[in-house]
Short mmCIF file of C-alpha atoms in Angstrom, two decimals:
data_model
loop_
_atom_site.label_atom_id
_atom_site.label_comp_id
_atom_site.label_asym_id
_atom_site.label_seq_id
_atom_site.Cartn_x
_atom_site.Cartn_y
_atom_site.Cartn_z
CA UNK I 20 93.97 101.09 101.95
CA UNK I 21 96.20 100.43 105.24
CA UNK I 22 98.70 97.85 103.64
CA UNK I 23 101.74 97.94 106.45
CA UNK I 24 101.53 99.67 109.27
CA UNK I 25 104.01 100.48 112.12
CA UNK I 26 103.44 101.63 115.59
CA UNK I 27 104.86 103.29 117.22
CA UNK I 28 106.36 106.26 114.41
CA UNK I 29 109.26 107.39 116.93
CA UNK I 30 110.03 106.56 120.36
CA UNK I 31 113.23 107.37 122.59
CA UNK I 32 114.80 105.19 124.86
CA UNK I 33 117.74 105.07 127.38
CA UNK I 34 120.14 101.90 127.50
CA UNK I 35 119.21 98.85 128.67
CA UNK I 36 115.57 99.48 128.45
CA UNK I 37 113.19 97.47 126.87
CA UNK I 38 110.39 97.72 124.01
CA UNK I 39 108.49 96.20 120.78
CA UNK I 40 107.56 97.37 117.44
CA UNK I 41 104.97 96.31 116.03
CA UNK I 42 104.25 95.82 112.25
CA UNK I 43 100.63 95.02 110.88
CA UNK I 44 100.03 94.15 107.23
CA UNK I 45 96.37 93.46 105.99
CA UNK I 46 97.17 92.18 102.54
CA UNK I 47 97.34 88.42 103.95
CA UNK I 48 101.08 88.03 102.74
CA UNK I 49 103.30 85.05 103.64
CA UNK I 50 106.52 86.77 104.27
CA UNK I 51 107.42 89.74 106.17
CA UNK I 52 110.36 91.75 106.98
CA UNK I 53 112.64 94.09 109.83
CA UNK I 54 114.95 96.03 108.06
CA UNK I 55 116.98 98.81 109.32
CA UNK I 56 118.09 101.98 108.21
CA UNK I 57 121.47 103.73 109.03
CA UNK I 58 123.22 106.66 106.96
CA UNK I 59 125.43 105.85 104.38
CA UNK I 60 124.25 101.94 104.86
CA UNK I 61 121.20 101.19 102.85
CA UNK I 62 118.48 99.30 104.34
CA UNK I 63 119.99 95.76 106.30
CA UNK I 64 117.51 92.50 106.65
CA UNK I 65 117.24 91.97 111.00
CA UNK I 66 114.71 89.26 110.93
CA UNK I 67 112.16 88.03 108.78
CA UNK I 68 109.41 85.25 109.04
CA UNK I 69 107.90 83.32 105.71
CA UNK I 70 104.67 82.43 107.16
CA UNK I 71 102.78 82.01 110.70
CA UNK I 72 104.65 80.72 113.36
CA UNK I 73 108.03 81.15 112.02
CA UNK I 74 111.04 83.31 111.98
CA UNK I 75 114.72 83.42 110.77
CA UNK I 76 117.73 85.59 110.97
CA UNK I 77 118.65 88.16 108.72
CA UNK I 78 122.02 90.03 108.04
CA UNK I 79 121.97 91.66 111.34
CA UNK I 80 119.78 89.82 113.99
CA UNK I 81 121.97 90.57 117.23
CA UNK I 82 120.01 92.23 119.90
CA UNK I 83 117.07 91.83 118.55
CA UNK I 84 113.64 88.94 119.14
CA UNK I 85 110.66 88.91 116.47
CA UNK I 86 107.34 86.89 116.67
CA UNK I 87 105.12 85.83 114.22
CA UNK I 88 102.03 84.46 116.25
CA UNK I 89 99.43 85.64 113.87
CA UNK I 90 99.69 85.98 109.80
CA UNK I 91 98.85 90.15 109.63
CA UNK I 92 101.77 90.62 112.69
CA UNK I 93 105.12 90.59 112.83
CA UNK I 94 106.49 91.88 115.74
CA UNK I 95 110.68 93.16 116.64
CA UNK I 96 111.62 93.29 120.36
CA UNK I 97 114.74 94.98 121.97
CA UNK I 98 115.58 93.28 125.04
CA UNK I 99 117.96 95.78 126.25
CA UNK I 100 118.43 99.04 124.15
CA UNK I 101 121.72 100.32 123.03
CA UNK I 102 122.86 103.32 121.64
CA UNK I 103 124.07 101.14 118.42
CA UNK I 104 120.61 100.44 117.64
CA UNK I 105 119.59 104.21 117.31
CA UNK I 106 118.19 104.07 113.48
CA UNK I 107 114.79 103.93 111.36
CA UNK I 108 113.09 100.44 111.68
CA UNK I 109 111.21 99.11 108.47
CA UNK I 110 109.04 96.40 108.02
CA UNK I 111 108.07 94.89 104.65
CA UNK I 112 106.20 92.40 103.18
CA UNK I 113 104.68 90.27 99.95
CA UNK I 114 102.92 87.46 98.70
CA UNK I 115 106.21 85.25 98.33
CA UNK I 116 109.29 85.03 97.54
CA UNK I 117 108.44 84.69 93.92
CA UNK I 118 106.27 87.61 94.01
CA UNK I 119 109.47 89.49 95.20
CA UNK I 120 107.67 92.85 94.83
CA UNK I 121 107.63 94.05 98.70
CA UNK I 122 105.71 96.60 100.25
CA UNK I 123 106.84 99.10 103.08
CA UNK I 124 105.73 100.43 106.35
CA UNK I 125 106.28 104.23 106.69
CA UNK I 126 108.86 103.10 109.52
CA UNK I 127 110.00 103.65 113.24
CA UNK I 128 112.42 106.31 114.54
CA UNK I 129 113.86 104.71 117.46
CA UNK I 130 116.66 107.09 119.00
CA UNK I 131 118.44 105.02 122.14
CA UNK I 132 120.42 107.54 124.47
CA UNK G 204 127.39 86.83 97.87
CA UNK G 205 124.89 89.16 95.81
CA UNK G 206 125.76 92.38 95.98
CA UNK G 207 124.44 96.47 94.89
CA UNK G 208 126.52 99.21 94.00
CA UNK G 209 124.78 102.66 93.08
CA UNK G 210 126.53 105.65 92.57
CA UNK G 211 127.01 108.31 95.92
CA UNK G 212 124.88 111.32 96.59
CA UNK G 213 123.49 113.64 97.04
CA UNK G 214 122.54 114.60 93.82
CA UNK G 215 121.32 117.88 93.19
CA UNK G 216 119.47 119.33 89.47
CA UNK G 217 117.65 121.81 88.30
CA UNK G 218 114.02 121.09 87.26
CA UNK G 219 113.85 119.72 83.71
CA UNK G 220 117.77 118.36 83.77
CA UNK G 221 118.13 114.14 82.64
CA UNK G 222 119.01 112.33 85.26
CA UNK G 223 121.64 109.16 85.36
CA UNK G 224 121.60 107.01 88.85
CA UNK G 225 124.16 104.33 88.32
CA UNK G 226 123.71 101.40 89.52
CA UNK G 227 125.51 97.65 89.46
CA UNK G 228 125.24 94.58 90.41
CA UNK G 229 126.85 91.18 91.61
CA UNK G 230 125.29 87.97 91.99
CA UNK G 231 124.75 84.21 90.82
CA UNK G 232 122.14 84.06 88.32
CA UNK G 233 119.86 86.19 86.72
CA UNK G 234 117.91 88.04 89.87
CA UNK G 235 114.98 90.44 89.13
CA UNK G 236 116.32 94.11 89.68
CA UNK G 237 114.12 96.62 91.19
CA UNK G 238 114.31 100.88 91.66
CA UNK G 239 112.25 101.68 95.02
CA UNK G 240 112.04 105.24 96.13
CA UNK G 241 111.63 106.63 99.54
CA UNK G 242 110.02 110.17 99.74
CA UNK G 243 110.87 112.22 102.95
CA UNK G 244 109.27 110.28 106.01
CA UNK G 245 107.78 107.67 104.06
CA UNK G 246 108.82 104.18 103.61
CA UNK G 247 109.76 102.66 100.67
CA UNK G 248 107.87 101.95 97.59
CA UNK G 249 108.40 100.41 94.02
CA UNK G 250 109.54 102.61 91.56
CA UNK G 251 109.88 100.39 88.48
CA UNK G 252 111.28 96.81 88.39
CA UNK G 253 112.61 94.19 85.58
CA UNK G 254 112.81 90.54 85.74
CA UNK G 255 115.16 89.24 82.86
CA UNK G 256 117.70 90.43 80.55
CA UNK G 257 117.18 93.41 78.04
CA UNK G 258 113.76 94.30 79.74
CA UNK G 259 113.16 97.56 80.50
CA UNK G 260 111.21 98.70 83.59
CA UNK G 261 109.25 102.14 83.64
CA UNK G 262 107.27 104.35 85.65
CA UNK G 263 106.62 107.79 86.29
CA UNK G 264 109.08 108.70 83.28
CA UNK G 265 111.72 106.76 85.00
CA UNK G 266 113.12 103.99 82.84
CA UNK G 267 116.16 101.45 83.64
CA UNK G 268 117.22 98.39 81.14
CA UNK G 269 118.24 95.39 82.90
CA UNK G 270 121.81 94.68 81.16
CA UNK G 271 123.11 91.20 81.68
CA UNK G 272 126.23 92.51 79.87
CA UNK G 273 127.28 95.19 82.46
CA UNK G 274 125.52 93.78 85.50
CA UNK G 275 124.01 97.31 85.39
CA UNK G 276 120.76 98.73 85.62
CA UNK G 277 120.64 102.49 85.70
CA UNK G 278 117.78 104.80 87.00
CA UNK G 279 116.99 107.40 84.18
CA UNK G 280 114.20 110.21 83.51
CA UNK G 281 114.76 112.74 80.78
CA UNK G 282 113.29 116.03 82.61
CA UNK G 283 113.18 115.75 86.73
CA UNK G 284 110.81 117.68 88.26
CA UNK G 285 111.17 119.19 92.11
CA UNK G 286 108.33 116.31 93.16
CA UNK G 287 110.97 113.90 92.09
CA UNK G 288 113.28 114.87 95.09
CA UNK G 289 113.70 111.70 97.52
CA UNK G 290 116.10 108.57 97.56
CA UNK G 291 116.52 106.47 95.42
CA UNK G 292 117.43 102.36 95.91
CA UNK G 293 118.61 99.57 93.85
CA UNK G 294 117.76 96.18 94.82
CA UNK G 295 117.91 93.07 93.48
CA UNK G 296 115.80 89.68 94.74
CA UNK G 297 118.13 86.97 97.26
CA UNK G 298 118.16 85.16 94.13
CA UNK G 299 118.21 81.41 95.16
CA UNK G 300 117.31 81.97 98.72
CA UNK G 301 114.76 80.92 100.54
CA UNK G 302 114.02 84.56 101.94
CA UNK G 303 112.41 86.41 99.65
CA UNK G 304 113.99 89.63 100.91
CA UNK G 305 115.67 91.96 98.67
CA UNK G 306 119.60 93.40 99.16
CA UNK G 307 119.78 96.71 98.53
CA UNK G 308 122.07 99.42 97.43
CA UNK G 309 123.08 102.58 99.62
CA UNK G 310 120.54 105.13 98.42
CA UNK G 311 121.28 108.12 96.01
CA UNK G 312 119.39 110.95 97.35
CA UNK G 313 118.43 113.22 94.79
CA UNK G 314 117.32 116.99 94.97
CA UNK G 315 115.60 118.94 92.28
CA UNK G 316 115.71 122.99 92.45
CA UNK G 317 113.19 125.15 90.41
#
């Protein structure tokens, strides 16, 4: 059973440069998730996207782009890397918002020197 | 705006000790409260949830009581066991929002010693 999977698992960058993450659920949710993960911080909502085709801002959306061109894929861009967004990258999703139970990706180390 | 509170780790016991994780809550409404774990390099999953006052989720041996009263709903197990080591989250639903995403606590990171 895949449920959510992210690619890449880690990855290092230097400023200013440029990359996507890419989530994959097979579980034909609606809604799907970017959250990040800093020390001391909890998990934050980036971006998230209730169906095909469309996407919102979450609690901390700056420097950051997401797509949702097909249903299964939701995918998080950094245009230009900085060292602020050094952290562990989760994406999530369910059924709908009244299902409310979500279900995680194993996540993205992205370190940004 | 909704809001989590759980208690600061780390916390560390010895195999077979109870185990309290506080947790509290603000928010408009009557949200669904959830306990998701996070093993070491894994993501998240559900640990136990409850959607209404006075229920009481449980899994695992885990057990927290959704109290209206106290806007509380605290993690507990009555003998931890060194597989149990991992963090622990509080979450509640974006009650009323069109999201569907859930805000969640800090993390309590527990560690059990045999």
């Amino acid at each position: 059973n895949a449920g959510v999977t992210q690619t890449p698992k880690f990855r290092v960058l230097k400023t200013g440069q440029s990359m996507t993450l890419l989530c994959a659920q097979d579980m034909n949710h609606e809604y799907m998730y970017w959250y990040r993960q800093d020390p001391g911080m909890g998990l934050r909502l980036i971006h998230y996207s209730v169906g095909e085709g469309t996407t919102a801002k979450g609690e901390v959306p700056d420097g950051y782009n997401v797509s949702r061109l097909k249903k299964q894929n939701f995918l998080l861009g950094l245009e230009s890397a900085a060292p602020s967004q050094t952290s562990v990258y989760f994406c999530a999703s369910t059924a709908s918002a009244s299902k409310n139970i979500q279900y995680f990706g194993a996540g993205t180390r992205l370190s940004v020197l | 705006g909704n809001s989590v509170t759980q208690m600061e780790g780390p916390v560390t016991l010895s195999e077979e000790a109870f185990l309290t994780i506080n947790c509290t809550y603000t928010a408009t409404g009557y949200p669904s409260l959830f306990w998701y774990v996070q093993y070491p390099g894994e993501g998240l999953q559900l640990l136990l949830k409850a959607t209404k006052a006075d229920d009481k989720g449980s899994n695992k041996g885990f057990e927290a009581t959704y109290r209206k009263e106290t806007t509380s709903f605290h993690l507990e197990k009555g003998s931890v066991q060194v597989s149990d080591s991992a963090v622990y989250f509080c979450a509640l639903e974006n009650y009323g929002g069109s999201q569907g995403n859930l805000i969640f606590g800090k993390g309590t990171k527990l560690s059990v010693k045999p």
